[in-house]
Amino acid sequence: MKKLAEVELSGFGKFPKAVCQVSRPLNIDEIRGYLNESSVTPRGLGRSYGDAALNEKGIVTESVLMNRFLSFDESRGIVKCEAGVTYKDLLDTFVLKGWFPPVTPGTKYVTIGGAIASDVHGKNHHIDGSISNFVKSFKILSASGEILKCSRTQNSDLFWATVGGMGLTGFITEAEIQLKKVDSQYINNKTLKLHNIDELFEKFEEFNEDYLYSVAWLDTVASGSKYGRNILYLGNHSSYNKLPEKFKNKSRERFIEKKIAVPFEIPFATLNKLSVTMFNAAIYMKEKNVEDYLHYDKYFYPLDFILNWNHIYSKNGLIQYQLNVPEEEGKEAIDKILKKVVAYGGGSFLAVLKKMGDQNGILSFPFKGYTLSMDFPVRKGVIQMCKQLDAIVLDYDGRTYLTKDSILDETTFKKMYDGLWQKWLEIKIKYDPYYKFSSNLGRRIGLCPS
Amino acid sequence: MPLLVLGANSLIAQAASANFAEAGHEIIFAGRNKEELSKIAGDFNIRYKVNCLTEYFDALDYANHRKFVETVFTISPELNYALIVFGYLGTQEKAQSDFTEAHKIINSNYTGVVSACELIAAEFESRKKGSIAIISSVAGDRGRQSNYMYGSAKAGLSAYSQGLRNRLFKSGVNVLTIKPGFVDTPMTYGMPLPKLLVASPKKVGKDIYKAMIKGKNVIYTPFYWWWIMKIVKSIPETIFKKLKL
């Protein structure tokens, strides 16, 4: 049974939007059918921000109904599941058994297929790297209609082109993932309130080896003496025995999430300079230098608490801008970018800065250096400002994150990923010579013909 | 106490079953696609650590229903809950010109249920305990030109479950009639439905679980369909027949 819905789709940033033919296949044969007819774009829960999971010129296939756990080796913590299984499923199923997702993005509403295609990273990238380090193998429906098993030893070229390959190499059907052993549901967190970027970079060096998780919130509005103020959050999984008594019972109970929703798109520009300035100041004022214990849900997924938080950006949506610059001269680059953003004055509602470890996949975004992630409401001037940031990023041999991107053009992309995109394309053409897997993003940045 | 699900492939069935599994009930998934059944069972086993069994069941193969029911009561002697979910929406237009389609709609939604449910009912009746839940539909509350084949079969099913409830009351067996509104499933995917009125299978599954555990008689799910159907049913026929519904 084949069924298509015509839907106006977007990524989580709600920009850009496109009317697409969308299917929600129950099995792989259905996708094979679509491959005979047109180009196909795999989509998970649509949490990439831009147009990675949009396809105006073909069919979008959502993986959400192919979401079964296939096996679990409890002693070794290895789970095999279909691509539509989400981080929430992993957490709900395995945390009480003592196993945690080895790398997690900032939301649990991400599918495993999407996580692999974006080669997602988390607060532990400086130590553990991205998710692909924990993907033992996966199966992928390739353009020929064949299902290929990929690992570091089997079809390894396709393996490395698929992690971070933005869904352009095929439809991931299932994956085998190594989970991380944990002893409680809590994170032992250390908060450091810092005055400027110099202090932050010193602390990265001082603490990064001791803490598995490390990320800084950065005020992108404050200027003058407050310029560059930030808060560094460092964390490790807490052992059960170390937990304060009040958390011990909770740590052995099933976690039940409470959520509130932003019921509709807030129709006017609530995020103006004043509110963003106040919000940033409030975050800085609220935090203290403390050491405490936070539940994993609060620690990793603070924004999941508000369902559809993207609605606060009105119907115009938002642009996420995430860049990575090399370690050398990294501080200088970050400083230049921050100055530009402060001068722009639009500020970012939430900005995070983190030190990164080594690169994995061919097109994987993270590499050794520093990453800064910001979001801006879509309004006049913002794209030009981001283009100016692109120029600085390029100047320092950096790049931006395709999963967040909605504005890169082909020339800029190919400069940012020079040497990599050529290598990737060779493998793409080997497995998919007719570009059966294509997307709006792929065509925009010149990885697929338009 | 174990739950038997007839038509386990349905997302509503799986969502309702998830609630039972979380509460520790054993589950027997029955349906036509054996490979799919064992996948569902395996997934439930990992997620909820409950014992899951699978059994082949074809709603239209009436001759084998007795053997099927005997088997499930043999492999799961404590069986206490039966959830009957299978059904077939079909195509109204096709059914108007092609009786095979009309027949399939009627048999899948009505005849097949009667055939299997009577056998389960008899077993529960003799044990003087048990609980049966049957998925009917709001479409059975009033016939409309756009899907009266499906609607009439579901209307029959509503009346059937009503009578069965009446009969089994004295044996202490509960019969629940479930009337879901629009649910976001492969059956409705791609239809131009009002977004606000389309519920998730998860929500409907939870409603079904709660109603079964509480021993309710009839539920609309989500609840507001009770109000919607109250209004739809109150429109005089002289007006209703002129509407494009």
mmCIF file of N, CA and C in Angstrom, chain A residues 3 5 22 24 65 67-72 74 82 89 93-94 97 254, chain B residues 11 14 22 36 39-40 42-43 46-47 49 184 186-190 202:
data_model
loop_
_atom_site.group_PDB
_atom_site.id
_atom_site.type_symbol
_atom_site.label_atom_id
_atom_site.label_comp_id
_atom_site.label_asym_id
_atom_site.label_seq_id
_atom_site.Cartn_x
_atom_site.Cartn_y
_atom_site.Cartn_z
ATOM 1 N N LYS A 3 0.990 5.400 -0.036
ATOM 2 C CA LYS A 3 0.146 6.555 0.239
ATOM 3 C C LYS A 3 1.010 7.777 0.427
ATOM 4 N N ALA A 5 1.169 11.979 1.189
ATOM 5 C CA ALA A 5 0.447 13.154 1.663
ATOM 6 C C ALA A 5 1.174 14.374 1.138
ATOM 7 N N VAL A 22 4.930 13.400 0.889
ATOM 8 C CA VAL A 22 5.512 12.699 2.035
ATOM 9 C C VAL A 22 4.873 11.328 2.205
ATOM 10 N N ARG A 24 4.923 7.682 4.719
ATOM 11 C CA ARG A 24 5.313 7.169 6.020
ATOM 12 C C ARG A 24 5.337 5.641 5.919
ATOM 13 N N LEU A 65 7.529 5.161 11.508
ATOM 14 C CA LEU A 65 6.781 3.931 11.807
ATOM 15 C C LEU A 65 7.682 2.694 11.780
ATOM 16 N N ASN A 67 10.152 1.695 13.813
ATOM 17 C CA ASN A 67 10.776 2.098 15.076
ATOM 18 C C ASN A 67 10.813 0.983 16.104
ATOM 19 N N ARG A 68 11.253 -0.176 15.660
ATOM 20 C CA ARG A 68 11.264 -1.329 16.574
ATOM 21 C C ARG A 68 12.664 -1.610 17.092
ATOM 22 N N PHE A 69 12.719 -2.023 18.339
ATOM 23 C CA PHE A 69 13.957 -2.587 18.856
ATOM 24 C C PHE A 69 14.060 -4.023 18.344
ATOM 25 N N LEU A 70 15.224 -4.405 17.880
ATOM 26 C CA LEU A 70 15.374 -5.737 17.292
ATOM 27 C C LEU A 70 16.083 -6.703 18.228
ATOM 28 N N SER A 71 17.058 -6.208 18.961
ATOM 29 C CA SER A 71 17.702 -7.063 19.958
ATOM 30 C C SER A 71 18.457 -6.206 20.958
ATOM 31 N N PHE A 72 18.729 -6.775 22.108
ATOM 32 C CA PHE A 72 19.498 -6.051 23.118
ATOM 33 C C PHE A 72 20.358 -7.041 23.895
ATOM 34 N N GLU A 74 22.125 -7.346 26.990
ATOM 35 C CA GLU A 74 22.108 -6.617 28.263
ATOM 36 C C GLU A 74 23.475 -6.587 28.945
ATOM 37 N N GLU A 82 15.582 -0.431 14.623
ATOM 38 C CA GLU A 82 15.256 0.193 13.348
ATOM 39 C C GLU A 82 15.543 1.693 13.435
ATOM 40 N N ASP A 89 13.044 6.833 23.110
ATOM 41 C CA ASP A 89 12.859 5.385 23.253
ATOM 42 C C ASP A 89 14.065 4.762 23.955
ATOM 43 N N THR A 93 13.796 3.072 27.652
ATOM 44 C CA THR A 93 13.972 1.623 27.715
ATOM 45 C C THR A 93 15.220 1.216 28.494
ATOM 46 N N PHE A 94 16.296 1.989 28.378
ATOM 47 C CA PHE A 94 17.571 1.463 28.881
ATOM 48 C C PHE A 94 18.169 2.156 30.105
ATOM 49 N N LYS A 97 17.957 0.172 33.145
ATOM 50 C CA LYS A 97 18.776 -1.038 33.063
ATOM 51 C C LYS A 97 20.250 -0.684 33.195
ATOM 52 N N ARG A 254 11.244 4.836 37.269
ATOM 53 C CA ARG A 254 11.052 5.225 35.878
ATOM 54 C C ARG A 254 10.791 6.728 35.811
ATOM 55 N N LEU B 11 -1.623 0.371 14.743
ATOM 56 C CA LEU B 11 -0.875 1.233 15.664
ATOM 57 C C LEU B 11 -1.677 1.483 16.934
ATOM 58 N N GLN B 14 -1.207 -1.499 19.106
ATOM 59 C CA GLN B 14 0.114 -1.519 19.737
ATOM 60 C C GLN B 14 0.221 -0.476 20.842
ATOM 61 N N GLU B 22 3.400 -2.143 30.021
ATOM 62 C CA GLU B 22 4.052 -1.351 31.060
ATOM 63 C C GLU B 22 3.561 -1.760 32.439
ATOM 64 N N GLU B 36 5.881 -9.729 10.997
ATOM 65 C CA GLU B 36 5.591 -8.472 11.681
ATOM 66 C C GLU B 36 5.241 -8.745 13.154
ATOM 67 N N LYS B 39 8.248 -9.383 15.184
ATOM 68 C CA LYS B 39 8.981 -8.126 15.379
ATOM 69 C C LYS B 39 8.355 -7.308 16.511
ATOM 70 N N ILE B 40 7.032 -7.208 16.483
ATOM 71 C CA ILE B 40 6.324 -6.447 17.520
ATOM 72 C C ILE B 40 6.600 -7.076 18.889
ATOM 73 N N GLY B 42 9.087 -8.965 19.813
ATOM 74 C CA GLY B 42 10.472 -8.757 20.217
ATOM 75 C C GLY B 42 10.696 -7.357 20.754
ATOM 76 N N ASP B 43 10.111 -6.385 20.090
ATOM 77 C CA ASP B 43 10.233 -4.981 20.508
ATOM 78 C C ASP B 43 9.618 -4.785 21.894
ATOM 79 N N ILE B 46 11.793 -6.174 24.672
ATOM 80 C CA ILE B 46 12.935 -5.331 25.049
ATOM 81 C C ILE B 46 12.460 -4.096 25.818
ATOM 82 N N ARG B 47 11.407 -3.453 25.315
ATOM 83 C CA ARG B 47 10.943 -2.216 25.960
ATOM 84 C C ARG B 47 10.365 -2.446 27.349
ATOM 85 N N LYS B 49 9.983 -5.638 29.044
ATOM 86 C CA LYS B 49 10.368 -6.861 29.762
ATOM 87 C C LYS B 49 9.161 -7.733 30.101
ATOM 88 N N ASP B 184 -4.235 9.325 13.730
ATOM 89 C CA ASP B 184 -3.111 9.436 12.806
ATOM 90 C C ASP B 184 -2.462 8.070 12.587
ATOM 91 N N PRO B 186 -1.705 4.713 9.454
ATOM 92 C CA PRO B 186 -1.590 4.501 8.005
ATOM 93 C C PRO B 186 -2.948 4.480 7.304
ATOM 94 N N MET B 187 -4.020 4.130 8.045
ATOM 95 C CA MET B 187 -5.347 4.097 7.435
ATOM 96 C C MET B 187 -5.807 5.492 7.010
ATOM 97 N N THR B 188 -5.459 6.483 7.788
ATOM 98 C CA THR B 188 -5.927 7.838 7.477
ATOM 99 C C THR B 188 -4.844 8.709 6.848
ATOM 100 N N TYR B 189 -3.603 8.173 6.749
ATOM 101 C CA TYR B 189 -2.487 9.001 6.289
ATOM 102 C C TYR B 189 -2.754 9.559 4.898
ATOM 103 N N GLY B 190 -2.517 10.840 4.756
ATOM 104 C CA GLY B 190 -2.694 11.471 3.454
ATOM 105 C C GLY B 190 -4.098 11.998 3.203
ATOM 106 N N LYS B 202 -1.145 7.004 20.332
ATOM 107 C CA LYS B 202 -0.732 6.907 21.728
ATOM 108 C C LYS B 202 -1.845 7.363 22.672
#
